[in-house]
XYZ file of C-alpha atoms in Angstrom:
345
model
C 18.119 -66.381 37.648
C 21.016 -63.991 38.024
C 22.448 -61.428 35.616
C 26.108 -60.985 35.644
C 27.426 -57.400 35.457
C 29.112 -58.323 31.961
C 25.878 -59.454 30.368
C 23.896 -56.500 31.858
C 26.379 -53.951 30.612
C 26.540 -55.702 27.117
C 22.869 -55.855 26.762
C 22.491 -52.359 27.927
C 25.196 -51.048 25.691
C 23.512 -53.115 22.789
C 20.167 -51.587 23.492
C 21.464 -48.041 23.945
C 23.321 -48.319 20.471
C 20.225 -49.490 18.894
C 18.332 -46.647 20.362
C 20.940 -44.128 19.144
C 21.265 -45.635 15.735
C 17.410 -45.879 14.945
C 16.544 -43.230 12.155
C 14.224 -40.420 13.305
C 10.724 -40.965 11.911
C 10.296 -38.380 8.988
C 7.412 -36.043 10.031
C 8.209 -32.965 7.763
C 5.191 -31.858 5.668
C 5.394 -30.116 2.536
C 5.387 -26.058 2.997
C 2.146 -24.209 2.874
C 2.040 -22.478 -0.434
C 0.710 -18.890 -1.230
C 0.399 -16.879 -4.083
C 0.654 -13.225 -3.686
C 0.129 -10.390 -6.067
C 1.101 -6.685 -5.607
C -0.243 -3.331 -7.356
C 3.467 -2.543 -8.088
C 5.436 -3.286 -11.010
C 8.755 -5.183 -10.690
C 10.958 -2.205 -10.354
C 8.790 -0.780 -7.532
C 7.957 -4.154 -6.203
C 11.788 -4.561 -5.250
C 11.411 -1.939 -2.579
C 7.791 -1.851 -1.379
C 7.120 -5.616 -1.040
C 9.901 -8.020 -1.936
C 12.048 -7.549 1.107
C 9.087 -8.479 3.262
C 8.254 -11.486 1.427
C 11.715 -12.690 1.302
C 12.352 -12.058 4.954
C 9.032 -13.978 5.793
C 10.014 -17.006 3.388
C 13.418 -17.136 5.310
C 12.094 -16.940 8.813
C 9.340 -19.607 8.251
C 12.027 -22.030 7.518
C 10.272 -24.076 5.235
C 6.812 -24.170 6.867
C 5.286 -21.750 4.568
C 6.551 -20.059 1.143
C 4.907 -16.956 -0.344
C 5.314 -16.813 -4.164
C 5.337 -13.153 -5.303
C 3.766 -11.696 -8.487
C 3.937 -8.216 -9.673
C 1.283 -5.988 -11.243
C -1.226 -7.659 -13.669
C 0.903 -10.859 -13.819
C -1.822 -13.213 -12.594
C -4.876 -10.952 -13.079
C -5.248 -7.131 -13.921
C -4.921 -4.932 -10.835
C -8.684 -4.060 -11.112
C -9.620 -7.626 -10.469
C -7.384 -8.248 -7.679
C -10.160 -8.356 -5.032
C -12.338 -10.854 -6.934
C -9.241 -13.167 -7.332
C -8.441 -12.942 -3.765
C -12.099 -13.447 -2.618
C -12.458 -16.607 -4.657
C -9.074 -17.828 -3.622
C -7.284 -17.770 -7.022
C -4.875 -15.494 -5.166
C -4.228 -16.077 -1.556
C -2.816 -12.595 -0.503
C -2.672 -9.201 -1.988
C -0.831 -6.032 -1.505
C -2.939 -3.056 -2.878
C -5.232 -0.020 -2.009
C -9.034 -0.483 -1.919
C -9.616 1.755 -4.635
C -7.401 0.177 -7.325
C -8.497 -3.295 -6.605
C -11.960 -2.116 -6.874
C -13.196 -3.622 -3.338
C -17.079 -3.798 -2.933
C -16.609 -2.103 0.588
C -17.892 1.184 1.914
C -14.263 2.179 2.825
C -12.956 1.745 -0.681
C -12.967 5.360 -1.647
C -10.599 6.221 1.244
C -7.786 3.901 -0.053
C -5.156 5.049 -2.414
C -5.294 8.893 -2.273
C -8.299 10.484 -0.447
C -8.108 14.197 -1.513
C -6.261 16.313 1.115
C -6.908 13.799 3.876
C -3.312 13.376 4.943
C -0.504 15.553 5.255
C 2.302 13.302 6.305
C 2.952 9.304 6.140
C 2.664 9.145 9.873
C -0.871 10.102 9.683
C -1.844 6.835 8.298
C -0.640 4.455 11.334
C -1.933 7.048 13.619
C -5.531 7.199 12.103
C -5.705 3.214 12.027
C -4.151 2.350 15.306
C -5.393 5.332 17.545
C -8.500 6.801 15.660
C -10.303 3.494 14.996
C -9.917 2.927 11.288
C -8.344 -0.509 11.858
C -11.232 -2.005 13.356
C -13.629 -0.500 10.589
C -11.413 -1.978 7.824
C -11.435 -5.337 9.677
C -15.356 -5.449 10.065
C -15.749 -4.244 6.325
C -13.493 -6.906 4.623
C -14.482 -9.719 7.155
C -18.175 -9.084 5.579
C -16.908 -9.978 2.186
C -14.485 -13.104 3.111
C -11.263 -11.117 3.250
C -8.962 -10.794 6.018
C -7.653 -7.177 6.427
C -4.050 -7.611 7.739
C -2.759 -4.187 8.133
C -2.567 -0.774 6.583
C 0.336 1.607 5.867
C 1.548 4.340 4.148
C 3.251 5.184 1.211
C 4.291 8.225 -0.741
C 2.395 11.567 -1.421
C 0.569 12.099 -4.723
C 1.905 14.582 -7.041
C 1.518 15.318 -10.909
C 4.447 14.392 -13.152
C 3.827 15.919 -16.593
C 5.271 16.573 -19.952
C 4.090 20.504 -19.902
C 4.686 22.677 -16.742
C 1.638 23.056 -14.489
C 1.954 26.615 -12.768
C -1.769 27.146 -12.204
C -5.146 25.323 -11.928
C -5.948 26.399 -15.600
C -2.992 24.446 -16.932
C -4.638 21.125 -15.692
C -7.618 21.737 -18.156
C -7.856 18.907 -20.653
C -4.791 16.987 -19.286
C -5.169 13.228 -19.785
C -3.632 11.890 -16.419
C -3.160 8.289 -15.179
C -4.567 8.228 -11.567
C -6.678 6.373 -8.975
C -10.330 6.243 -9.299
C -11.306 8.589 -6.458
C -8.604 10.916 -6.941
C -9.544 11.106 -10.582
C -13.072 11.562 -9.584
C -12.256 14.673 -7.566
C -9.720 16.138 -10.037
C -12.405 16.332 -13.003
C -13.749 19.364 -11.436
C -10.339 21.154 -12.408
C -10.594 19.818 -16.062
C -8.310 16.797 -15.666
C -9.284 13.688 -17.720
C -8.643 10.560 -15.696
C -7.260 7.572 -17.728
C -7.305 3.919 -16.571
C -4.411 1.845 -18.030
C -2.351 -1.291 -16.922
C 0.511 0.048 -14.775
C 3.050 -1.608 -17.143
C 1.615 0.476 -19.981
C 2.081 4.039 -18.535
C 5.536 4.691 -19.708
C 4.644 4.128 -23.227
C 1.382 5.878 -23.191
C 3.359 8.974 -22.240
C 5.788 8.474 -25.107
C 2.826 8.251 -27.540
C 0.867 11.166 -26.287
C -1.961 8.886 -24.927
C -1.203 10.432 -21.624
C -0.406 14.060 -20.634
C 0.857 13.234 -17.080
C 0.836 11.003 -14.077
C -0.909 11.661 -10.700
C -0.192 8.179 -9.078
C 2.717 8.714 -6.789
C 5.493 10.967 -5.374
C 8.829 11.801 -6.919
C 10.611 8.544 -5.573
C 8.364 6.207 -7.731
C 8.614 8.565 -10.863
C 12.354 7.903 -10.667
C 12.402 4.379 -9.520
C 9.968 3.149 -12.227
C 11.347 5.139 -15.119
C 8.647 7.712 -15.400
C 11.122 10.489 -14.919
C 12.475 9.436 -18.605
C 9.127 10.295 -20.220
C 8.036 13.532 -17.986
C 9.698 16.769 -17.815
C 7.939 18.570 -14.672
C 7.123 17.675 -11.121
C 4.292 19.800 -9.220
C 5.252 20.322 -5.773
C 1.586 20.625 -4.705
C 0.091 17.410 -3.813
C -3.222 15.937 -3.822
C -2.770 13.903 -0.609
C 0.376 13.664 1.710
C 0.452 9.860 1.771
C -1.155 6.716 -0.001
C -2.972 4.290 2.176
C -2.151 0.870 1.295
C -2.923 -2.575 2.704
C -2.169 -6.243 2.900
C -5.099 -8.368 2.658
C -5.643 -12.400 2.610
C -8.405 -14.712 1.585
C -10.335 -15.340 5.024
C -10.185 -19.249 4.470
C -6.599 -19.322 3.747
C -5.713 -17.026 6.813
C -7.935 -19.180 9.065
C -5.960 -22.174 7.987
C -2.564 -20.968 8.947
C -1.444 -21.860 12.606
C -1.272 -18.880 14.831
C 2.518 -18.625 14.913
C 2.465 -18.070 11.040
C -0.339 -15.660 11.154
C 1.729 -13.693 13.557
C 4.962 -13.838 11.510
C 3.080 -12.677 8.406
C 1.507 -9.835 10.209
C 4.962 -8.850 11.660
C 6.834 -8.993 8.375
C 4.306 -6.958 6.638
C 4.399 -4.361 9.551
C 8.178 -4.089 9.069
C 7.462 -3.539 5.329
C 5.160 -0.462 6.414
C 8.115 0.871 8.339
C 10.599 0.324 5.890
C 8.339 2.217 3.118
C 7.996 5.219 5.391
C 11.693 6.147 5.718
C 12.401 4.961 2.034
C 9.857 7.278 0.675
C 10.427 10.092 3.150
C 14.096 10.347 2.238
C 13.579 9.806 -1.301
C 10.882 12.586 -1.690
C 13.161 15.289 -0.450
C 16.570 14.071 -2.036
C 15.299 13.558 -5.524
C 13.664 16.988 -5.585
C 17.113 18.418 -5.025
C 19.499 15.897 -6.681
C 17.157 14.029 -9.140
C 18.409 15.919 -12.072
C 15.735 15.183 -14.384
C 12.510 16.859 -13.409
C 11.909 20.501 -13.121
C 9.906 21.672 -10.053
C 6.718 23.820 -10.468
C 4.253 25.099 -8.013
C 0.635 26.458 -7.940
C 0.690 29.429 -5.734
C -0.633 28.905 -2.161
C -3.752 31.279 -2.634
C -4.769 29.543 -5.755
C -4.210 26.043 -4.294
C -6.655 27.051 -1.401
C -9.320 26.468 -4.025
C -8.459 22.811 -4.027
C -8.296 22.629 -0.441
C -11.754 23.976 -0.290
C -13.282 21.892 -2.790
C -11.810 18.704 -0.974
C -13.979 19.714 1.986
C -16.920 19.770 0.022
C -15.821 16.411 -1.540
C -15.549 14.909 1.776
C -19.309 16.015 2.611
C -20.451 14.442 -0.500
C -18.644 11.240 0.269
C -20.092 11.244 3.710
C -23.611 11.443 2.484
C -23.195 8.182 0.624
C -23.554 5.865 3.650
C -23.249 5.623 7.388
C -19.847 4.070 7.369
C -18.239 6.408 5.035
C -19.786 9.345 7.263
C -18.149 7.777 10.144
C -14.608 7.536 8.335
C -15.000 11.104 7.192
C -15.837 12.368 10.695
C -12.801 10.768 12.087
C -10.592 12.361 9.308
C -12.111 15.541 10.279
C -11.620 15.010 14.171
C -7.922 14.030 13.462
C -7.060 16.876 11.208
C -8.647 19.358 13.689
C -6.289 18.044 16.352
C -3.346 18.170 14.082
C -4.097 21.862 13.229
C -4.740 22.871 16.640
C -1.587 20.944 18.009
C 0.497 23.250 15.397
C 4.173 22.392 14.553
C 5.221 20.246 13.606
C 2.001 18.439 13.103
C 0.403 21.204 10.998
C 1.483 24.729 9.978
């Protein structure tokens, strides 16, 4: 049998057309869905987490989607760890202290008294001084993936009445972090725990006398500048240590490229917060217009600094892991002091 050139071209053309016209087999899968809750209320969350989540959802191109919830929307902040560990929530942005993590490093989350001077101290300690591995090990032991740590703002008092001396702190009911509250009680501060969204009303009703939860950027951003009058320039710590966490099983189910994308977006979020807070802290002191600045004299504030060193030793005596972290803090700060300006002065 022979095949004419005409029949070959005809049959070939038909076969090619059939191949081109054949619809692609649909292989798309439904996107992976995660629920994430942050410690921050909506106004603050717009800055400290939403840009990272939005970026991740865009870049993931339908393969994965994170639904973001703000403070206390799914569970109270104090129950965030348990909800994440059980899988009720897939991912969390918080400090260890606020979400009551059952780890040996919990007391160092949030504001560890006088442990940090600047925001860059946090990534330096985690990436160059070994804290990253300690945190990863502690959380892996309780079924949680520690994704990354970053710095937020320093911790200052925003109050109704002026604070010009340590004596002015006596009896002040203050919303603050658990470990910071534990430290401040020796100066007469009465720590108060409330849902984040209730703080503004509590200041208005007199249930609170002040807030030691943030720097001045948050005080203005979330509206606390409308219910306070004074801002103390002395800080309890130079930077907040916060983290991104995930349920370990949910994390392990992600393909490697989505794990890397998630970690990268969160790392960029840490960088964004560094310059957002750094610029805001200086600018709002000068140009904020609502809060009057007060300062406790340096000689008197040295009492607080000395008390912090005693507090560190008390924490170190509680466990081997805590002792290891405190020793790293001491070594790091010793290097910074010896290095001099601009690290310490």
